[in-house]
PDB file of C-alpha atoms in Angstrom:
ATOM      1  CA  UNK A   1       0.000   0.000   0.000  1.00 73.00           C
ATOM      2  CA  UNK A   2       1.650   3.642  -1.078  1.00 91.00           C
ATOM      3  CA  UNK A   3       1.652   6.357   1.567  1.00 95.00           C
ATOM      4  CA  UNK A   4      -1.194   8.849   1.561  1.00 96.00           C
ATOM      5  CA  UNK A   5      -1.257  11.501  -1.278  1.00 94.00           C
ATOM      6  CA  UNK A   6       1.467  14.227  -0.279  1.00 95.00           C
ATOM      7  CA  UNK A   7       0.981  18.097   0.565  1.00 96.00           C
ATOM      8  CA  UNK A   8       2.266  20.662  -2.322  1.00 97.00           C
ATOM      9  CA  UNK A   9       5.735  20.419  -2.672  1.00 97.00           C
ATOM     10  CA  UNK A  10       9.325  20.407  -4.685  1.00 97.00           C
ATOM     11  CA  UNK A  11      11.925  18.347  -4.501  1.00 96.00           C
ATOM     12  CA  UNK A  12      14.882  19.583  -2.935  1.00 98.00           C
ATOM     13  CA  UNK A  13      17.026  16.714  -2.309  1.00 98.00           C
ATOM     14  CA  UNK A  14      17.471  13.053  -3.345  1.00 98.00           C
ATOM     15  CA  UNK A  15      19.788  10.105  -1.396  1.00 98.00           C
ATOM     16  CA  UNK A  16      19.617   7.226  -2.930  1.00 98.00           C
ATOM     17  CA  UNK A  17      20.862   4.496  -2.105  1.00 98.00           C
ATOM     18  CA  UNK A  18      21.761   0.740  -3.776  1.00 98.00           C
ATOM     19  CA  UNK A  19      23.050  -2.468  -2.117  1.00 98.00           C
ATOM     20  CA  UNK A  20      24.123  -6.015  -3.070  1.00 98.00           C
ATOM     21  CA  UNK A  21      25.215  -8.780  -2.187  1.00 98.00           C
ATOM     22  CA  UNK A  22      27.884 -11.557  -3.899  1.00 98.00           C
ATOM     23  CA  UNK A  23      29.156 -14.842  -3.555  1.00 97.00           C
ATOM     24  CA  UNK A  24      32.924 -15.075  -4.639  1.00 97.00           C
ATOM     25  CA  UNK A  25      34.528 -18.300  -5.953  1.00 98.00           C
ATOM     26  CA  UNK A  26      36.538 -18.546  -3.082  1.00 97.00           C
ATOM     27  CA  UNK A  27      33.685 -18.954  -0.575  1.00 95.00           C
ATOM     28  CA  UNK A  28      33.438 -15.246   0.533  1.00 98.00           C
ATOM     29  CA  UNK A  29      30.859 -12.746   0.071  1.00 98.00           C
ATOM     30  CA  UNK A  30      31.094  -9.320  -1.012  1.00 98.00           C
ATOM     31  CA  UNK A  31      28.630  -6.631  -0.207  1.00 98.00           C
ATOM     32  CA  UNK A  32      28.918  -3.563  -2.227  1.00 98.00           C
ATOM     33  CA  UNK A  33      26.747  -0.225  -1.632  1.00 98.00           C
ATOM     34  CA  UNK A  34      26.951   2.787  -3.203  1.00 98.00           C
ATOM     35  CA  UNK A  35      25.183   6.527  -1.947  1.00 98.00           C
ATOM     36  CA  UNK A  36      24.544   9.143  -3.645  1.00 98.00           C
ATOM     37  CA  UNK A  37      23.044  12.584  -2.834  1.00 98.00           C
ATOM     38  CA  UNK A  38      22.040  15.403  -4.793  1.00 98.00           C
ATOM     39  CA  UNK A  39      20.096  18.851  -4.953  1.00 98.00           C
ATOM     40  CA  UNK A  40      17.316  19.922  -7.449  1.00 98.00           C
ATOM     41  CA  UNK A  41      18.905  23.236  -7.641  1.00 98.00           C
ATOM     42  CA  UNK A  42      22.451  25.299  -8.287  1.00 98.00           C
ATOM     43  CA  UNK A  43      24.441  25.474  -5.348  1.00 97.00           C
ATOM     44  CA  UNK A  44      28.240  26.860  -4.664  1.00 96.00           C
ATOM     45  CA  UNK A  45      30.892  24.483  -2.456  1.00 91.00           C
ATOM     46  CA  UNK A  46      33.544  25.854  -1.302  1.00 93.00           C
ATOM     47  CA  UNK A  47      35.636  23.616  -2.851  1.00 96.00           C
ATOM     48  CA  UNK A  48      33.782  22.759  -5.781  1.00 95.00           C
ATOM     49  CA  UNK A  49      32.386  26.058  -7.105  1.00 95.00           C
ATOM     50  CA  UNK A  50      29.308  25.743  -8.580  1.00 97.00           C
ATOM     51  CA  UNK A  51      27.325  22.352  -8.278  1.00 97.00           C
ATOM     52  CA  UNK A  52      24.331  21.575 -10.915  1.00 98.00           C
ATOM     53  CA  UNK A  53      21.222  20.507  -9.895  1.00 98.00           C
ATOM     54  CA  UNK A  54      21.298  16.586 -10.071  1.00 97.00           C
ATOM     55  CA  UNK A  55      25.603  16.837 -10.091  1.00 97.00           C
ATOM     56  CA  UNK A  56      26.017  14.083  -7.126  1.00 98.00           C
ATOM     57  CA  UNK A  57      27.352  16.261  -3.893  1.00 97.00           C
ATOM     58  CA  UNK A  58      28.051  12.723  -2.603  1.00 98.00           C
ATOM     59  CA  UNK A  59      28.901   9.832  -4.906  1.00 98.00           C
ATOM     60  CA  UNK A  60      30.706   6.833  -2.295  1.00 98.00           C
ATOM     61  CA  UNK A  61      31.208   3.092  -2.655  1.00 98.00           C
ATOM     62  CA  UNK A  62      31.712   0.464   0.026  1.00 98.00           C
ATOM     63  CA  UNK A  63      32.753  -2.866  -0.207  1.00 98.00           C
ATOM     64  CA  UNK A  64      33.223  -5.286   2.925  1.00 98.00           C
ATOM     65  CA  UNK A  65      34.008  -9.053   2.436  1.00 98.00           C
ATOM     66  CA  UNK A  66      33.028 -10.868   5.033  1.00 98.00           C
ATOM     67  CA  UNK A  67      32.843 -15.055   5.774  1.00 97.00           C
ATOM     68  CA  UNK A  68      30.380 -17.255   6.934  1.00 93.00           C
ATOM     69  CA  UNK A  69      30.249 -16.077  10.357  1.00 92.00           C
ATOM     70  CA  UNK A  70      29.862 -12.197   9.217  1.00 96.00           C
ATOM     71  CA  UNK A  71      33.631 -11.609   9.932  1.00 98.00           C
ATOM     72  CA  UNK A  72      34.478  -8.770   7.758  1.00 98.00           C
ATOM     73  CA  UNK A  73      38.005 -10.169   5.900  1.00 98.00           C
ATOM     74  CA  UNK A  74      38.577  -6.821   4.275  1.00 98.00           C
ATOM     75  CA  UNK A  75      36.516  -3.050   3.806  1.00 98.00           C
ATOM     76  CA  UNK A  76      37.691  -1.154   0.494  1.00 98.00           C
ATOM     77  CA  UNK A  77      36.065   2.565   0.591  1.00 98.00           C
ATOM     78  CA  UNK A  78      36.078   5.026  -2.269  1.00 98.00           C
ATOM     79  CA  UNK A  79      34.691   8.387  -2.797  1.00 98.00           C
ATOM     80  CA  UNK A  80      33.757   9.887  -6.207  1.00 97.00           C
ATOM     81  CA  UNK A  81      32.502  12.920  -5.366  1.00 97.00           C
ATOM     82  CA  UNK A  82      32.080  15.019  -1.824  1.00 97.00           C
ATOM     83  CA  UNK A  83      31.911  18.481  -1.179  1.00 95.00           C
ATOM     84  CA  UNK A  84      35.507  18.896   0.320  1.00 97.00           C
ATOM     85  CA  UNK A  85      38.418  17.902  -1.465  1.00 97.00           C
ATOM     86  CA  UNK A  86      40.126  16.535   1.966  1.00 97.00           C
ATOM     87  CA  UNK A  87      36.819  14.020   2.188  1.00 97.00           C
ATOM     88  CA  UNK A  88      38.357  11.298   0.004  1.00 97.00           C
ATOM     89  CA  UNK A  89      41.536  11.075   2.581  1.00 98.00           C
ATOM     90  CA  UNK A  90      39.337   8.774   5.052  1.00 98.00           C
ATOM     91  CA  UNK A  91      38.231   6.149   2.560  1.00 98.00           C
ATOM     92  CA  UNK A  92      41.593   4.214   2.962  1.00 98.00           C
ATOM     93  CA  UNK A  93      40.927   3.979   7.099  1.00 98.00           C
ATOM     94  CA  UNK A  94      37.614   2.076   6.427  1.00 98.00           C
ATOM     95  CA  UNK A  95      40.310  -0.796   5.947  1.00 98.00           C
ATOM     96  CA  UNK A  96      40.302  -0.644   9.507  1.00 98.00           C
ATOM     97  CA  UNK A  97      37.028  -2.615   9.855  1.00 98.00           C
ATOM     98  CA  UNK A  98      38.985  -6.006   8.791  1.00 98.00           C
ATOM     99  CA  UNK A  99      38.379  -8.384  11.683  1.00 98.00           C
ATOM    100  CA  UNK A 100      35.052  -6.643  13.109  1.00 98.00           C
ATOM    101  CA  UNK A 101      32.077  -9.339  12.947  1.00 97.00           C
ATOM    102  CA  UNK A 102      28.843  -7.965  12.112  1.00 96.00           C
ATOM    103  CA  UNK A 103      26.708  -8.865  15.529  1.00 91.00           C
ATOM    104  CA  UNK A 104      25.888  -7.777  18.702  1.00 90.00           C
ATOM    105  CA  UNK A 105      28.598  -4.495  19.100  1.00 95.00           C
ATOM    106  CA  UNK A 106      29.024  -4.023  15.657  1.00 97.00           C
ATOM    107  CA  UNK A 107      28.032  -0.075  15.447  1.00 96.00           C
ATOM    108  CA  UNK A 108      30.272   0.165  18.702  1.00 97.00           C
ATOM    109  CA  UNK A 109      33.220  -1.608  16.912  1.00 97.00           C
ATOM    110  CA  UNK A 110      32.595   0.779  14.154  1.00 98.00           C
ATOM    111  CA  UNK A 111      32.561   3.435  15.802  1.00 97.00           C
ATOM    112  CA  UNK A 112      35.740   2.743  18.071  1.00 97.00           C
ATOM    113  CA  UNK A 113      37.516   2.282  14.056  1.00 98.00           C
ATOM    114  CA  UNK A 114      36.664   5.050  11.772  1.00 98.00           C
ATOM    115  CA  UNK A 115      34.330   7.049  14.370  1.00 97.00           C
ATOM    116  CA  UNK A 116      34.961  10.821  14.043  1.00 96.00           C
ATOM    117  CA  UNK A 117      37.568  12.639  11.932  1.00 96.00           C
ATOM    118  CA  UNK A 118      38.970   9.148  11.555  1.00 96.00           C
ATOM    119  CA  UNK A 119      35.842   8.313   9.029  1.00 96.00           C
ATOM    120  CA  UNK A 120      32.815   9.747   7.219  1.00 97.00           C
ATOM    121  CA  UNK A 121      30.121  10.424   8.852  1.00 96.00           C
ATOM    122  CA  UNK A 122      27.904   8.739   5.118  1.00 97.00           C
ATOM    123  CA  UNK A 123      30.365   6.003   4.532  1.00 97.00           C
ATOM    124  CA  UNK A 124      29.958   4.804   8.316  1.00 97.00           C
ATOM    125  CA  UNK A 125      25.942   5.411   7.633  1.00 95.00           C
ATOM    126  CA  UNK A 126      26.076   3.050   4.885  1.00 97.00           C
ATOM    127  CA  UNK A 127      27.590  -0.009   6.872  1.00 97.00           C
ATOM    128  CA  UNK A 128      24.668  -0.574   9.389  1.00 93.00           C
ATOM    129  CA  UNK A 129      22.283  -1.041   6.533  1.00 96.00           C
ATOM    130  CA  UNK A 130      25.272  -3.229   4.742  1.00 98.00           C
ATOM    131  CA  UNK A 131      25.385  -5.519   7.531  1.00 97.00           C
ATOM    132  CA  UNK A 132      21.493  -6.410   7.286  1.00 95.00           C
ATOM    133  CA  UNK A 133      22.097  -6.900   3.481  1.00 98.00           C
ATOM    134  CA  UNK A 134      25.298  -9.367   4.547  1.00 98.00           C
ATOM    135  CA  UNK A 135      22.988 -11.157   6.834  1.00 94.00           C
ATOM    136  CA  UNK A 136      20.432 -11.291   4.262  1.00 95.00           C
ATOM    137  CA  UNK A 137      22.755 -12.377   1.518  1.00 97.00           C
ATOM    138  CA  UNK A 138      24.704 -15.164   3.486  1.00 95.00           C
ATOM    139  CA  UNK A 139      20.876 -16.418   5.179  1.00 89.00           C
ATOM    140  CA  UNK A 140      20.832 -19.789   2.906  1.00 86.00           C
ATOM    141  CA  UNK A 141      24.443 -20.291   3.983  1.00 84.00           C
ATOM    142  CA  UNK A 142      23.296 -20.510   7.667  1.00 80.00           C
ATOM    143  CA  UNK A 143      20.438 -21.897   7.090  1.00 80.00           C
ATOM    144  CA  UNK A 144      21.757 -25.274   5.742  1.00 81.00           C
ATOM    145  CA  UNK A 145      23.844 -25.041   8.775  1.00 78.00           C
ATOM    146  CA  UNK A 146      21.384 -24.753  11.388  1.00 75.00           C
ATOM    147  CA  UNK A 147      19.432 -27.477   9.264  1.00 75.00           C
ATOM    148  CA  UNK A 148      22.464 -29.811  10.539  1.00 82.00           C
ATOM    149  CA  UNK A 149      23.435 -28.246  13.537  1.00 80.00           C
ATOM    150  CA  UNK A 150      20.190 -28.374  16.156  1.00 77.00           C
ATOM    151  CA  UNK A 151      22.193 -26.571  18.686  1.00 82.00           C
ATOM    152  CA  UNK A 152      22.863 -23.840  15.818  1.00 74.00           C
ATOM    153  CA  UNK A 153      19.141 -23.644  15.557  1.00 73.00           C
ATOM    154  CA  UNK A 154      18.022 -23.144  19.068  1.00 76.00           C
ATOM    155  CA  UNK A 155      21.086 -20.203  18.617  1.00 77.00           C
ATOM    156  CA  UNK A 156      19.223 -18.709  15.723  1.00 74.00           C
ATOM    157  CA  UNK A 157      15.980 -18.665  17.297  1.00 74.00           C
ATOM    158  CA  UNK A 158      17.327 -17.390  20.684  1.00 80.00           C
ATOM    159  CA  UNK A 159      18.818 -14.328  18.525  1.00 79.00           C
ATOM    160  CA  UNK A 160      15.604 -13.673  16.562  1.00 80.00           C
ATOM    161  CA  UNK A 161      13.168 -13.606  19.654  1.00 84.00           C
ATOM    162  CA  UNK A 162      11.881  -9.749  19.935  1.00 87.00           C
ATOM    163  CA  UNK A 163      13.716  -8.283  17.124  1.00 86.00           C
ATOM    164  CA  UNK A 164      10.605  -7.350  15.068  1.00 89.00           C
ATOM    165  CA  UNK A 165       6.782  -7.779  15.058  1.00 90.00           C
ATOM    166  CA  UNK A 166       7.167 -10.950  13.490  1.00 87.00           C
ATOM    167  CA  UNK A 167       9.470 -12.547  15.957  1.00 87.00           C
ATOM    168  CA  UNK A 168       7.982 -11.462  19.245  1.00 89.00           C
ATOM    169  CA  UNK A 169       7.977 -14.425  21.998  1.00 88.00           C
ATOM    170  CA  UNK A 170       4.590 -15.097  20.727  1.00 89.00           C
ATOM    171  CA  UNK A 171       4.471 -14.882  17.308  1.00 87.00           C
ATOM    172  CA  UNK A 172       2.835 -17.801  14.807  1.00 89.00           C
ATOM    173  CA  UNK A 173       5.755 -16.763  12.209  1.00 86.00           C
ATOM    174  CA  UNK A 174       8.359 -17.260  14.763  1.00 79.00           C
ATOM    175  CA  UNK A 175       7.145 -20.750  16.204  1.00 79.00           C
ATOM    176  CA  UNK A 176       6.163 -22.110  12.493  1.00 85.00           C
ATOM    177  CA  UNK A 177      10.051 -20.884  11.271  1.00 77.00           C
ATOM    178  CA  UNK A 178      11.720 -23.077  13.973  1.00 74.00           C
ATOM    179  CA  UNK A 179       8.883 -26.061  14.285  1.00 71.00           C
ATOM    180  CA  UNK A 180      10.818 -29.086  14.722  1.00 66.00           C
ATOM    181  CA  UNK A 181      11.248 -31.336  11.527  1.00 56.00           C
TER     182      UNK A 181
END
């Protein structure tokens, strides 16, 4: 169902963003996301100069690798386009994430990295949605675990309890998704 019809208005700005997910050859996955923001109308940077209406103000790219278990095996950052020409300098310490697993502390692990001047503030943005599109991408992976591993199950549920509507304690979705057999 679409959201209700909108007031009178004009576009001013657009973010948009695009994720996906890959299986390597060598048993890795690699989850890429791109974000990129601009302005329906001229603007001056102060690096820049002038900046077009639909010229990206932001144009970044993230790739993490990351195993089976969500350990991230290597970050790669890049920036296109910013509005400062010193921006692109903190791309390179998003390598710093190598080792992190994406899990319970993740955004504090993140943080503790490339937090502050030491990251962007968008590239950083980017990586909590990029670790829901890592655990969607790698779900059959675990899955076929957990389908051998009972213990790994009872794991997965415990994890899942309470972190949406449709896995409260008492949910029908959650008890049919780990029924036994």
């Amino acid at each position: 169902m679409p959201l209700s019809a909108p007031a009178d208005r004009k576009p001013l700005h657009r973010r948009a963003i695009t994720m996906h997910g890959y299986q390597r050859e060598d048993g890795l996955f690699d989850i890429e996301g791109h974000l990129e923001d601009t302005k329906s109308y001229t603007f001056s940077g102060l690096d820049r100069g002038t900046i077009k209406p639909g010229e990206p103000l932001h144009g970044m790219w993230l790739r993490l690798t990351v195993d089976d278990d969500l350990t991230i095996i290597a970050c790669e950052a890049s920036t296109d386009f910013s509005p400062y020409a010193i921006c692109p300098q903190a791309a390179p310490n998003f390598a710093a994430l190598a080792g992190i697993r994406i899990g319970p502390g993740f955004t504090r692990a993140v943080k503790e990295r490339v937090g502050g001047s030491a990251g962007c503030t968008h590239l950083r943005e980017m990586l909590a949605q990029m670790a829901t599109v890592a655990f969607q991408t790698i779900y059959p992976v675990r899955r076929r675990k957990e389908a051998e591993n009972p213990e790994a199950l009872e794991a997965s549920r415990k994890r899942m309890i309470g972190t949406c509507l449709a896995y409260a304690p008492d949910s029908p979705i959650l008890a049919r998704r780990f029924a036994p057999g």
